[in-house]
XYZ file of C-alpha atoms in Angstrom:
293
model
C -175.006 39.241 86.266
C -173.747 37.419 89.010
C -170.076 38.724 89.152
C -166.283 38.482 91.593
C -164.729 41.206 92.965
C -161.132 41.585 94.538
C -161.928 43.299 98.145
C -158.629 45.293 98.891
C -155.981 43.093 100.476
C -157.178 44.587 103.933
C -159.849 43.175 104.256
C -161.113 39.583 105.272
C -158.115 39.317 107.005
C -154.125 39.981 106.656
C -153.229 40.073 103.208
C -157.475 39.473 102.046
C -157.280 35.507 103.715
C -159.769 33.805 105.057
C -159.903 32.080 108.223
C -159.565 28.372 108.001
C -162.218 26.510 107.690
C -163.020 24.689 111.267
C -165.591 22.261 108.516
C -162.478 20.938 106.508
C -160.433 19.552 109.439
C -160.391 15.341 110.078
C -161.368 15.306 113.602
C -164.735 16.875 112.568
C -165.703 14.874 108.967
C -167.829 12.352 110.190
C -171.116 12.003 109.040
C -173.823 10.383 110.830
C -174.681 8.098 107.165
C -172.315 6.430 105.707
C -171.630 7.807 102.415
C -171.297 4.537 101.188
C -175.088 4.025 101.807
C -176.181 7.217 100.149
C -174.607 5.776 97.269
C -176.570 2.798 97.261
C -179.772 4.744 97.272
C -179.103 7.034 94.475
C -181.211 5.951 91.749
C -185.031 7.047 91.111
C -186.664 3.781 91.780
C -188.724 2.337 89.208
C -192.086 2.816 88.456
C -192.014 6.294 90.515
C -192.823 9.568 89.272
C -189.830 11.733 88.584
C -191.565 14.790 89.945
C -193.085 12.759 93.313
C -189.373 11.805 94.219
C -188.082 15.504 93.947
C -191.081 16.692 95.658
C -190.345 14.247 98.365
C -186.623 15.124 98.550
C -187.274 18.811 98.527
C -189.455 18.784 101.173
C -187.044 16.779 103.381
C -184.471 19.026 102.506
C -186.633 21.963 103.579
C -187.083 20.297 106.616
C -183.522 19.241 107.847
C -182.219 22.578 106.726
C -184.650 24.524 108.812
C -184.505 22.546 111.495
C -180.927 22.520 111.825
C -180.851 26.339 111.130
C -183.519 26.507 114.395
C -180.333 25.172 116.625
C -178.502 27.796 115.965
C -180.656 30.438 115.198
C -179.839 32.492 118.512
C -176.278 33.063 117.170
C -177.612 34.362 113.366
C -178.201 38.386 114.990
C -178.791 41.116 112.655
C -175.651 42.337 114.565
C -173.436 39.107 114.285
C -174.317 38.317 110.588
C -174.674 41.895 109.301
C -174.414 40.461 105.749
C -175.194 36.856 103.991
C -171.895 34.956 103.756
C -171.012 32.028 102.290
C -167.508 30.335 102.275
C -164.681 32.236 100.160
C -165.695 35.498 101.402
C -169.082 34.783 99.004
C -171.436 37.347 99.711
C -175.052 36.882 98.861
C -177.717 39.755 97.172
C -181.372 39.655 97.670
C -183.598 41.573 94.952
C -186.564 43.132 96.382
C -190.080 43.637 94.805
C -188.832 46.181 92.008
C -185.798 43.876 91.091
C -183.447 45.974 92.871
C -180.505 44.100 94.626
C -180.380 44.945 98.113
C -177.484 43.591 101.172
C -179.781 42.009 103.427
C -178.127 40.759 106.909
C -178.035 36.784 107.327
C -181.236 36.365 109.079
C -183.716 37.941 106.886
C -182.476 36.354 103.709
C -182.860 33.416 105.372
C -185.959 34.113 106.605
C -186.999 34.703 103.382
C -185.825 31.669 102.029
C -188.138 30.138 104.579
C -190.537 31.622 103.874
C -190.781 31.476 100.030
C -190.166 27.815 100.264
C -192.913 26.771 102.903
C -195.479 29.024 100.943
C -194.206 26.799 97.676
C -194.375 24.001 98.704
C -197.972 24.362 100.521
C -199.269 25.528 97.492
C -201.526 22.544 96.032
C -200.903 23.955 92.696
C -197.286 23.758 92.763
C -196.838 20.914 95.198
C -199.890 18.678 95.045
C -200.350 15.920 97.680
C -203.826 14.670 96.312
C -203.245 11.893 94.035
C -205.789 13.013 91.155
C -203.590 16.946 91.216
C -200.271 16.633 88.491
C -197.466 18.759 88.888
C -196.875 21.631 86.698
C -194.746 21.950 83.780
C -192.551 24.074 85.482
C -191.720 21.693 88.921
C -188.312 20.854 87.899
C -187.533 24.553 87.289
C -189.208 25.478 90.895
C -187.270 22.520 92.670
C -183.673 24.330 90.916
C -184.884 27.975 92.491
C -186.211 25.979 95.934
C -182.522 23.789 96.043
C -180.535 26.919 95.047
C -181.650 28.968 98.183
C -181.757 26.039 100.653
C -177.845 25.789 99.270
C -177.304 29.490 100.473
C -178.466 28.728 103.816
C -176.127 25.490 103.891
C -172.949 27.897 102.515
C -173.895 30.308 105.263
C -174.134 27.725 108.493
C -170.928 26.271 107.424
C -169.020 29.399 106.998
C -170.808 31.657 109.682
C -171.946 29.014 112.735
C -170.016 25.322 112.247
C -168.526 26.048 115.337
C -171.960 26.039 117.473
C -172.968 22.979 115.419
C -169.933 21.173 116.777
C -170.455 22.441 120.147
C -174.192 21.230 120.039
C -172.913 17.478 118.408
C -174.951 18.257 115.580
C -171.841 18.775 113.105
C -172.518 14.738 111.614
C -176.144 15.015 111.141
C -175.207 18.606 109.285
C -172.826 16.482 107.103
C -175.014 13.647 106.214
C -177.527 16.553 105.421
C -175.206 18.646 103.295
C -173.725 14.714 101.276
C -177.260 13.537 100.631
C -177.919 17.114 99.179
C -175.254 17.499 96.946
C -175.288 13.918 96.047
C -178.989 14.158 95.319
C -177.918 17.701 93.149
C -175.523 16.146 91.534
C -177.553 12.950 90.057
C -180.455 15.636 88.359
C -178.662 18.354 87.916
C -180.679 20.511 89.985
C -177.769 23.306 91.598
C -175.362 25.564 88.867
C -172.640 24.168 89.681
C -170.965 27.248 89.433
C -172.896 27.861 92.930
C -172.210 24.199 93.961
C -168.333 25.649 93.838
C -168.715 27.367 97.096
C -168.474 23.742 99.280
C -166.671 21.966 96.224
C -164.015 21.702 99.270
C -166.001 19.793 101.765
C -167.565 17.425 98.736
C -164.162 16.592 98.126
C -162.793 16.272 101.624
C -166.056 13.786 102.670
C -165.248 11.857 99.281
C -168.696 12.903 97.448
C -166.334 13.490 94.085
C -163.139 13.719 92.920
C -160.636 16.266 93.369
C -160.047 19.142 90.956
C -157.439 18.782 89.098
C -154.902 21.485 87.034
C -153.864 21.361 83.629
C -151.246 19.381 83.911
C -153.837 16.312 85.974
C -152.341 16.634 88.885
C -154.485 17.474 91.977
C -155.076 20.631 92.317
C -153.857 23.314 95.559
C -156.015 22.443 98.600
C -159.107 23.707 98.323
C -158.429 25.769 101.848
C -156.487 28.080 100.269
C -157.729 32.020 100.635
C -159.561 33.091 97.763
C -160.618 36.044 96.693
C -164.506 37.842 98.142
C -167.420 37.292 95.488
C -170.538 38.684 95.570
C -173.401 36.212 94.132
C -176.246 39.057 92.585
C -179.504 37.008 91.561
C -179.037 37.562 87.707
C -179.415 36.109 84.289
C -176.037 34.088 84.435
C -172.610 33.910 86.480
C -168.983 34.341 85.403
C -166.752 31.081 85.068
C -165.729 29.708 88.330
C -163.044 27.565 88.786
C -163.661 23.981 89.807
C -166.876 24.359 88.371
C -166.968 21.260 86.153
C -165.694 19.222 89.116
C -168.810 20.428 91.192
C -170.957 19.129 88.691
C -168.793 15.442 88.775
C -170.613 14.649 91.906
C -172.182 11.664 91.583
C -175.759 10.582 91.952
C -178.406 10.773 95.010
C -180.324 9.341 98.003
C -183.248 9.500 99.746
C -182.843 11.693 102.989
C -182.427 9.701 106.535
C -185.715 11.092 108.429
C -184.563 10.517 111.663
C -184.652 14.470 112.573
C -188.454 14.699 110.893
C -191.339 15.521 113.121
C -194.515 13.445 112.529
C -195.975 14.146 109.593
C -199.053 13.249 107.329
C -199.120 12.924 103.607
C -195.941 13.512 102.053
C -195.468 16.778 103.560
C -192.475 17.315 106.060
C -192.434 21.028 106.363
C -192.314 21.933 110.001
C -195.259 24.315 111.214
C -194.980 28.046 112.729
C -193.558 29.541 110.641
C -194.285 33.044 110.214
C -193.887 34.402 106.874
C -192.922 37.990 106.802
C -194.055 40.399 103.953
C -191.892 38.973 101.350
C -193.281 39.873 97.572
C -190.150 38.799 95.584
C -187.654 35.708 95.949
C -184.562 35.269 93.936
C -182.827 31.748 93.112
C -179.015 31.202 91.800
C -180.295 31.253 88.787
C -181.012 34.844 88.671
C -184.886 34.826 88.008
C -187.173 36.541 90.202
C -190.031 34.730 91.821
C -193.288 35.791 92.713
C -194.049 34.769 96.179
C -197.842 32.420 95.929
């Protein structure tokens, strides 16, 4: 089970803190898309497939995410990003092949969320491009393991390297990537939103939702106050997060702005070379274990 832990107050910081978040200041909120115009694409269009437009989206997703990983790949070392970090101190587990949950360092779990995802979604059996194939029974459930991970690697680029995306100017497209995600999320219900909690911040701060609010409806304390270290284990279920609900509030989705895809042909936007390592297992927020194809 997917469970929080205190970390003694000397660590992450005097008194247990974390460092501001460089993501949540003004001067660096812009997105390259209007918000406003995500919002006016949010509906599945009519008289298209359910599955063909989450297909579509995932694959973009996929594609963004990896590429924009790629730009700052150099600064992800085994010896910089020793462990997989996400916002909040949130620390995330892989489980290897005999369902074991192992500390991998950033780059190999994502790596292996690479590499799970590109062998998914090339699989003609899970992701068919030829018009007479249908989609399995179980794509919706695939798309929630494939969107969970992909939200890992967003939680970890933020936290861990938003300050080379804003060196490299690429902090707006990484925005308009991260609004059209949760936006998208947040219309099908595809991310826990008890893992959506980890950027519940930023949603707020570029206007994707509303704020949380206490008890009492007033707004709640900013959302860049310290909070405690978690550790996110894949497992059968999570404990009760705060802000939750307001993660799942979010409303509805868009089709993702392609001007960062390469050339592609069919539907297909997944980017080519990559090498997938020996990688038998996957896990997904959800907790399940997946059998690489």
């Amino acid at each position: 089970k997917a469970r929080r832990k205190d970390k003694d107050a000397s660590s992450g910081g005097a008194g247990g803190q974390e460092e501001p978040k460089m993501y949540l200041e003004s001067t660096v909120l812009e997105c390259t898309i209007p918000e406003s115009r995500l919002r006016d694409l949010v509906d599945l269009p009519e008289g298209l497939d359910y599955n063909e437009w989450l297909a579509s989206h995932t694959l973009a997703f996929f594609d963004h995410i990896n590429l924009l990983y790629g730009t700052v790949s150099e600064f992800c070392t085994m010896s910089g990003c020793p462990d997989m970090t996400g916002p909040g101190n949130r620390q995330y587990l892989w489980f290897d092949e005999k369902g074991k949950k192992c500390k991998v360092a950033a780059p190999q779990y994502i790596d292996y969320v690479m590499t799970f995802t590109q062998k998914t979604v090339n699989d003609e059996s899970l992701f068919p491009t030829k018009f007479e194939r249908e989609f399995p029974s179980s794509f919706e459930s695939l798309v929630k393991k494939i969107h969970g991970l992909l939200l890992h690697v967003l939680a970890h680029l933020y936290h861990a390297h938003f300050r080379e995306m804003v060196l490299l100017q690429l902090h707006g497209h990484l925005h308009s990537i991260f609004a059209h995600f949760t936006l998208f999320n947040a219309r099908f219900n595809l991310v826990d939103p008890k893992d959506a909690v980890v950027l519940q911040d930023l949603a707020v701060a570029l206007g994707l939702c509303p704020p949380a609010e206490n008890a009492n409806g007033s707004p709640a304390a900013s959302s860049t106050a310290p909070s405690s270290s978690s550790t996110v284990a894949a497992a059968s279920g999570a404990d009760e997060d705060s802000g939750a609900a307001d993660a799942a509030s979010c409303s509805a989705a868009a089709p993702m702005d392609v001007s960062l895809s390469p050339s592609v042909t069919q539907r297909s936007v997944v980017p080519s070379g990559i090498e997938a390592p020996a990688v038998s297992m996957a896990t997904t927020t959800a907790g399940s274990v997946v059998p690489a194809q």
